[in-house]
Amino acid sequence: MPETNRRTPLYDAHVAAGARMVPFGGWDMPVQYSGILAEVNAVRTGTGIFDVSHMGRVYLSGPQAGELLDWVLTGSATTLRVGRARYCMICNEAGGVIDDTIFYRLDEQRYLLVPNAGNRDEVVAWLRKWVDQRFAGGCDIEDRTLETGLLAVQGPEAAQLVDRLCTLADGTSPSGLRVFTLGSGAWTGGGLREKAVFLGRTGYTGEDGFEMVVDAADAASAWDLLVSHGATPCGLGARDVLRLEAGLPLHGHEIDRDTSPIEAGLERFVRQDGEFLGSEALRKQRQDGVERKLVGLQLSGRSSPRAEYSILYQGEPVGRVTSGSYSPTLDSSIAMGYVLVRYADPGQKLDVDIRGRPTPVEVVPLPFYTRPRRSQ
Amino acid sequence: MSPDDCKYTQEHEWVKVENAERGQALVGITDYAQDQLGDVVYLDLPQAGSSVHQQDKMGEVESVKAVSDLFSPVSGQVLEVNTDLLDHPERVNEDPFGQGWLIRVTMSSASELDGLMSAAEYESYISGL
């Protein structure tokens, strides 16, 4: 590879901990520490911690920041209450997905957008383009990805763990934040006492937890503190299995410029009213229907369908796999993929061509895994 | 560390002669291979009674993130398959030179072993990867 990959503020900590590093989205990232299966289990039963500093932290502020986002995102920004977060797509005019993102409304005129690592430059350029064309002077864009770190602390015990180490600005505990809300606060423990932390009750694993923005200079101390209090270091390998079990799409697999949120089953993240980029194309798809749909596929065995494998009906190709893995939580192999709509109903029996072996699969509803409800 | 009583291939399989008179040998993948693969979740191995040929594909090993072909380090007939691995593929990770063995073969030509690497040669080979 001619270009060198970027390193997160935690790179040295990962290497020192024996993580296996791989290139991902232009960054050198840990794919695993102890092992993917053990790490998945830690997140499903305790607390796992992920370095997701490779993802973007893009701040938008100004009197027209909300209007810009209303134009660029499939979800409304101006109707989102301050202190809340929302998941949606960034689409092009044709309704193709440039990226998917969670965004947070920090203040009346200030938002935080978290694009995927490999799409960050493109998303920032896209935002700037539309500021220039429609909202000139009304919105500042500040990409703070390299000045900050982003940690995801995920699992049924994550909230308890974070409560022991952080407090919100109003003196309350982070566990008081509801899902998809955010809070600013400070560390209460270790060498980080009184240093700032931003907490969002969000994640990408199907479990409860937080995503935490810290200054790059504090990232390694924050990581060490969380790990020393019981969070299990997890890599991108486990993260990919967890998000697949939770039925969450990964840009470049389930969604990309050639797929639409309607095909991907993400209609609920696309508002039906108003004009925004892609709105016309997406409304038409909603009305006329689409040719293919994203489905969940479950197998009885442990051999996994992988991305790009053919999905067959009576030997004829009717679709392709976008992601697949052995699921330790379900103890069977699972996959997501696109099939022609007439084969997309749950219960439909199909085959996946696993390296020349047609292997029976069944269409199942997504997600594969939903976390058990707990009494608080 | 790679045991001295095994011979090794560039594709990270090992073969250990158990009974030279009968040409019986065990075949598996190395510690390096299991470490590179990560958690093994599925193995596709040849049937007992089938023939395998040196350097030919004899099966597949799947981990959570990867799938890799298995190549036979020797030619011969498959005597036995380690069926424990169906329910316990993790044994390949935990004990690749022991309980994680893959197949037992009757070699058709012991001289094929001469073309394989010794433990020291294999160690030097993987240190250069």
Short mmCIF file of C-alpha atoms in Angstrom, two decimals, chain A residues 16-318:
data_model
loop_
_atom_site.label_atom_id
_atom_site.label_comp_id
_atom_site.label_asym_id
_atom_site.label_seq_id
_atom_site.Cartn_x
_atom_site.Cartn_y
_atom_site.Cartn_z
CA ALA A 16 1.37 -3.07 23.58
CA ALA A 17 -1.70 -5.13 24.50
CA GLY A 18 -0.93 -7.60 21.71
CA ALA A 19 -3.81 -6.64 19.42
CA ARG A 20 -3.64 -7.74 15.81
CA MET A 21 -3.65 -4.60 13.69
CA VAL A 22 -5.23 -4.39 10.23
CA PRO A 23 -5.86 -1.57 7.76
CA PHE A 24 -9.47 -0.38 7.82
CA GLY A 25 -10.90 2.71 6.14
CA GLY A 26 -7.45 4.29 5.90
CA TRP A 27 -6.53 3.56 9.53
CA ASP A 28 -4.50 0.90 11.33
CA MET A 29 -7.05 -0.64 13.67
CA PRO A 30 -7.14 -3.60 16.07
CA VAL A 31 -9.12 -6.48 14.59
CA GLN A 32 -8.84 -8.60 17.73
CA TYR A 33 -7.22 -8.88 21.14
CA SER A 34 -7.96 -12.16 22.93
CA GLY A 35 -10.13 -13.60 20.16
CA ILE A 36 -13.31 -12.59 18.39
CA LEU A 37 -15.59 -15.12 20.08
CA ALA A 38 -14.44 -14.21 23.59
CA GLU A 39 -14.80 -10.51 22.79
CA VAL A 40 -18.33 -10.94 21.42
CA ASN A 41 -19.24 -12.82 24.57
CA ALA A 42 -17.79 -10.05 26.76
CA VAL A 43 -20.06 -7.49 25.09
CA ARG A 44 -23.15 -9.72 25.30
CA THR A 45 -22.63 -10.60 28.97
CA GLY A 46 -20.43 -7.90 30.56
CA THR A 47 -18.67 -4.86 29.15
CA GLY A 48 -16.51 -4.47 26.07
CA ILE A 49 -14.55 -1.42 24.98
CA PHE A 50 -13.78 -0.47 21.39
CA ASP A 51 -11.49 2.17 19.98
CA VAL A 52 -13.63 3.74 17.26
CA SER A 53 -11.52 6.86 16.91
CA HIS A 54 -11.22 6.11 13.20
CA MET A 55 -14.82 7.26 12.79
CA GLY A 56 -15.38 10.96 12.17
CA ARG A 57 -16.22 13.72 14.64
CA VAL A 58 -17.57 16.52 12.49
CA TYR A 59 -19.12 19.52 14.26
CA LEU A 60 -21.55 21.80 12.47
CA SER A 61 -22.55 25.11 13.97
CA GLY A 62 -24.29 28.29 12.93
CA PRO A 63 -27.77 29.63 12.30
CA GLN A 64 -28.24 27.38 9.27
CA ALA A 65 -26.53 24.22 10.58
CA GLY A 66 -29.90 22.54 11.14
CA GLU A 67 -31.20 23.54 7.72
CA LEU A 68 -28.04 22.20 6.08
CA LEU A 69 -28.53 18.87 7.82
CA ASP A 70 -32.22 18.80 6.95
CA TRP A 71 -31.14 19.10 3.32
CA VAL A 72 -28.30 16.57 3.43
CA LEU A 73 -29.66 13.90 5.81
CA THR A 74 -32.64 11.60 5.42
CA GLY A 75 -33.66 12.38 9.02
CA SER A 76 -34.71 15.77 10.29
CA ALA A 77 -32.21 17.77 12.34
CA THR A 78 -34.26 20.87 13.13
CA THR A 79 -37.05 18.83 14.75
CA LEU A 80 -34.61 16.82 16.86
CA ARG A 81 -34.58 18.06 20.43
CA VAL A 82 -31.35 19.40 21.90
CA GLY A 83 -29.64 16.58 23.80
CA ARG A 84 -30.87 13.83 21.52
CA ALA A 85 -29.29 11.70 18.80
CA ARG A 86 -30.68 10.23 15.61
CA TYR A 87 -29.53 7.63 13.07
CA CYS A 88 -30.00 8.31 9.35
CA MET A 89 -28.43 8.24 5.88
CA ILE A 90 -26.63 10.79 3.75
CA CYS A 91 -27.98 10.17 0.25
CA ASN A 92 -27.12 11.51 -3.17
CA GLU A 93 -29.80 12.88 -5.54
CA ALA A 94 -30.51 9.35 -6.83
CA GLY A 95 -31.20 8.08 -3.32
CA GLY A 96 -27.93 6.12 -3.14
CA VAL A 97 -26.28 6.02 0.27
CA ILE A 98 -23.09 8.09 0.55
CA ASP A 99 -22.85 7.19 4.23
CA ASP A 100 -24.92 6.39 7.28
CA THR A 101 -24.38 8.28 10.49
CA ILE A 102 -25.53 9.02 13.97
CA PHE A 103 -25.84 12.73 14.65
CA TYR A 104 -26.27 14.52 17.97
CA ARG A 105 -27.93 17.88 18.60
CA LEU A 106 -25.56 19.50 21.06
CA ASP A 107 -27.20 22.87 21.17
CA GLU A 108 -29.79 24.97 19.36
CA GLN A 109 -27.26 25.73 16.59
CA ARG A 110 -24.65 23.00 17.05
CA TYR A 111 -24.56 19.37 15.89
CA LEU A 112 -22.07 16.50 15.93
CA LEU A 113 -22.00 14.09 13.00
CA VAL A 114 -20.17 10.73 13.14
CA PRO A 115 -19.46 9.49 9.60
CA ASN A 116 -17.67 6.22 8.84
CA ALA A 117 -13.86 6.32 8.68
CA GLY A 118 -13.57 5.56 4.98
CA ASN A 119 -16.25 8.10 4.06
CA ARG A 120 -15.23 10.99 6.29
CA ASP A 121 -13.38 13.06 3.69
CA GLU A 122 -16.14 12.56 1.17
CA VAL A 123 -18.86 13.46 3.67
CA VAL A 124 -17.04 16.61 4.77
CA ALA A 125 -16.53 17.64 1.14
CA TRP A 126 -20.21 16.95 0.45
CA LEU A 127 -21.30 19.06 3.42
CA ARG A 128 -18.99 21.91 2.37
CA LYS A 129 -20.30 21.76 -1.16
CA TRP A 130 -23.88 22.21 0.02
CA VAL A 131 -22.95 24.92 2.49
CA ASP A 132 -21.40 26.85 -0.41
CA GLN A 133 -24.34 26.23 -2.73
CA ARG A 134 -27.27 26.79 -0.39
CA PHE A 135 -26.24 27.95 3.08
CA ALA A 136 -23.17 30.12 2.48
CA GLY A 137 -22.10 31.82 5.66
CA GLY A 138 -24.75 30.06 7.71
CA CYS A 139 -22.88 26.99 8.85
CA ASP A 140 -19.34 26.31 10.03
CA ILE A 141 -17.93 22.83 9.60
CA GLU A 142 -15.20 21.71 11.92
CA ASP A 143 -13.67 18.25 11.52
CA ARG A 144 -12.25 17.41 14.95
CA THR A 145 -11.55 13.73 14.23
CA LEU A 146 -7.80 14.01 14.69
CA GLU A 147 -7.97 16.14 17.83
CA THR A 148 -10.27 13.74 19.67
CA GLY A 149 -10.68 10.06 20.45
CA LEU A 150 -13.91 8.04 20.37
CA LEU A 151 -14.45 5.06 22.66
CA ALA A 152 -17.46 2.75 22.60
CA VAL A 153 -18.21 1.06 25.93
CA GLN A 154 -20.85 -1.56 25.29
CA GLY A 155 -22.61 -4.36 27.14
CA PRO A 156 -25.23 -5.02 29.83
CA GLU A 157 -22.79 -3.87 32.54
CA ALA A 158 -21.46 -0.85 30.62
CA ALA A 159 -23.69 1.72 32.33
CA GLN A 160 -22.68 0.62 35.83
CA LEU A 161 -19.03 0.75 34.85
CA VAL A 162 -19.27 4.23 33.31
CA ASP A 163 -21.22 5.50 36.35
CA ARG A 164 -18.22 4.67 38.52
CA LEU A 165 -15.88 6.77 36.37
CA CYS A 166 -17.87 9.69 34.97
CA THR A 167 -20.44 12.21 36.09
CA LEU A 168 -22.64 14.50 34.02
CA ALA A 169 -22.38 18.29 34.23
CA ASP A 170 -25.62 18.48 36.22
CA GLY A 171 -24.24 16.05 38.79
CA THR A 172 -26.34 13.09 37.68
CA SER A 173 -25.04 9.70 36.59
CA PRO A 174 -24.51 8.74 32.94
CA SER A 175 -26.85 5.76 33.40
CA GLY A 176 -29.66 8.28 33.76
CA LEU A 177 -29.30 9.16 30.08
CA ARG A 178 -31.94 7.50 27.95
CA VAL A 179 -31.12 5.64 24.76
CA PHE A 180 -30.16 8.06 21.96
CA THR A 181 -29.61 10.96 24.33
CA LEU A 182 -26.33 12.64 25.16
CA GLY A 183 -24.64 14.45 27.97
CA SER A 184 -21.50 16.42 28.69
CA GLY A 185 -19.63 15.54 31.80
CA ALA A 186 -16.31 14.87 33.42
CA TRP A 187 -14.20 11.98 34.63
CA THR A 188 -14.23 11.35 38.36
CA GLY A 189 -11.46 8.80 38.54
CA GLY A 190 -7.80 8.17 37.93
CA GLY A 191 -5.51 10.78 36.40
CA LEU A 192 -8.43 12.11 34.38
CA ARG A 193 -10.35 13.72 37.24
CA GLU A 194 -12.35 16.72 35.98
CA LYS A 195 -11.29 16.24 32.37
CA ALA A 196 -14.17 16.62 29.93
CA VAL A 197 -16.02 13.73 28.38
CA PHE A 198 -18.94 13.70 25.97
CA LEU A 199 -21.30 10.76 26.33
CA GLY A 200 -23.91 9.47 23.92
CA ARG A 201 -26.14 6.53 24.91
CA THR A 202 -25.56 4.99 21.50
CA GLY A 203 -23.65 2.13 19.93
CA TYR A 204 -23.33 -0.39 17.15
CA THR A 205 -23.48 -3.71 18.96
CA GLY A 206 -27.13 -4.29 19.86
CA GLU A 207 -26.28 -3.82 23.54
CA ASP A 208 -26.69 -0.94 25.93
CA GLY A 209 -23.72 1.36 26.26
CA PHE A 210 -22.07 4.65 25.52
CA GLU A 211 -19.96 6.27 22.88
CA MET A 212 -17.54 8.70 24.50
CA VAL A 213 -15.64 11.57 22.90
CA VAL A 214 -12.47 12.64 24.72
CA ASP A 215 -9.50 14.85 23.84
CA ALA A 216 -6.91 12.87 21.89
CA ALA A 217 -4.41 13.52 24.69
CA ASP A 218 -6.74 11.84 27.21
CA ALA A 219 -7.74 8.86 25.06
CA ALA A 220 -5.07 6.42 26.28
CA SER A 221 -5.71 7.25 29.95
CA ALA A 222 -9.46 6.88 29.44
CA TRP A 223 -8.96 3.51 27.76
CA ASP A 224 -6.66 2.28 30.55
CA LEU A 225 -9.06 3.49 33.22
CA LEU A 226 -12.05 1.73 31.65
CA VAL A 227 -10.08 -1.47 31.08
CA SER A 228 -8.73 -1.44 34.65
CA HIS A 229 -12.35 -1.26 35.85
CA GLY A 230 -13.32 -4.36 33.95
CA ALA A 231 -14.06 -3.44 30.31
CA THR A 232 -12.74 -6.09 27.91
CA PRO A 233 -10.74 -4.68 24.98
CA CYS A 234 -12.50 -5.62 21.73
CA GLY A 235 -11.49 -5.23 18.11
CA LEU A 236 -13.26 -4.58 14.85
CA GLY A 237 -13.73 -8.32 14.28
CA ALA A 238 -16.03 -8.63 17.27
CA ARG A 239 -17.71 -5.34 16.39
CA ASP A 240 -18.57 -6.71 12.95
CA VAL A 241 -20.10 -9.91 14.40
CA LEU A 242 -22.05 -7.92 17.00
CA ARG A 243 -23.50 -5.47 14.48
CA LEU A 244 -24.40 -8.33 12.14
CA GLU A 245 -26.21 -10.18 14.95
CA ALA A 246 -28.04 -6.93 15.71
CA GLY A 247 -29.01 -6.58 12.03
CA LEU A 248 -27.19 -3.26 11.65
CA PRO A 249 -25.94 -2.32 8.19
CA LEU A 250 -22.29 -1.61 7.41
CA HIS A 251 -21.57 0.95 4.70
CA GLY A 252 -19.72 -0.72 1.83
CA HIS A 253 -21.61 -3.96 2.51
CA GLU A 254 -25.36 -3.59 3.06
CA ILE A 255 -25.48 0.01 1.87
CA ASP A 256 -23.51 2.03 -0.63
CA ARG A 257 -24.02 4.52 -3.45
CA ASP A 258 -25.77 1.86 -5.52
CA THR A 259 -28.28 0.85 -2.86
CA SER A 260 -31.07 2.89 -1.32
CA PRO A 261 -32.37 2.98 2.24
CA ILE A 262 -35.67 1.62 0.92
CA GLU A 263 -34.01 -1.49 -0.49
CA ALA A 264 -32.00 -1.85 2.72
CA GLY A 265 -35.14 -1.87 4.89
CA LEU A 266 -34.20 1.46 6.46
CA GLU A 267 -37.39 3.34 5.47
CA ARG A 268 -38.01 4.27 9.08
CA PHE A 269 -34.88 6.44 8.99
CA VAL A 270 -36.09 8.35 5.94
CA ARG A 271 -38.61 11.12 6.57
CA GLN A 272 -41.60 11.14 4.29
CA ASP A 273 -42.15 14.89 4.18
CA GLY A 274 -40.05 17.76 2.88
CA GLU A 275 -37.38 18.17 0.27
CA PHE A 276 -33.91 16.81 0.92
CA LEU A 277 -31.19 15.21 -1.17
CA GLY A 278 -32.61 12.03 -2.62
CA SER A 279 -36.15 12.72 -1.40
CA GLU A 280 -37.70 12.57 -4.84
CA ALA A 281 -36.00 9.30 -5.81
CA LEU A 282 -36.78 7.72 -2.43
CA ARG A 283 -40.45 8.78 -2.53
CA LYS A 284 -40.74 7.21 -5.94
CA GLN A 285 -39.18 3.98 -4.67
CA ARG A 286 -41.57 3.96 -1.74
CA GLN A 287 -44.54 4.38 -4.08
CA ASP A 288 -43.49 2.08 -6.89
CA GLY A 289 -41.68 -0.50 -4.81
CA VAL A 290 -38.15 -1.82 -5.34
CA GLU A 291 -36.83 -4.90 -7.13
CA ARG A 292 -34.71 -6.25 -4.31
CA LYS A 293 -34.72 -6.16 -0.54
CA LEU A 294 -32.16 -6.72 2.15
CA VAL A 295 -32.99 -9.86 4.16
CA GLY A 296 -31.61 -11.84 7.05
CA LEU A 297 -30.50 -15.40 6.29
CA GLN A 298 -29.98 -18.15 8.82
CA LEU A 299 -28.22 -21.49 8.33
CA SER A 300 -28.28 -24.57 10.45
CA GLY A 301 -24.54 -25.19 10.23
CA ARG A 302 -21.42 -23.28 11.14
CA SER A 303 -20.04 -22.76 7.64
CA SER A 304 -20.56 -19.10 6.81
CA PRO A 305 -21.79 -17.32 3.74
CA ARG A 306 -19.39 -14.47 3.00
CA ALA A 307 -19.83 -11.16 1.19
CA GLU A 308 -20.53 -11.52 -2.56
CA TYR A 309 -21.56 -15.19 -2.44
CA SER A 310 -24.57 -15.95 -4.67
CA ILE A 311 -28.01 -16.58 -3.23
CA LEU A 312 -29.90 -19.21 -5.24
CA TYR A 313 -33.49 -20.33 -5.71
CA GLN A 314 -33.67 -23.76 -7.28
CA GLY A 315 -30.17 -23.29 -8.61
CA GLU A 316 -30.81 -19.89 -10.20
CA PRO A 317 -29.14 -16.77 -8.79
CA VAL A 318 -31.67 -14.48 -7.09
#
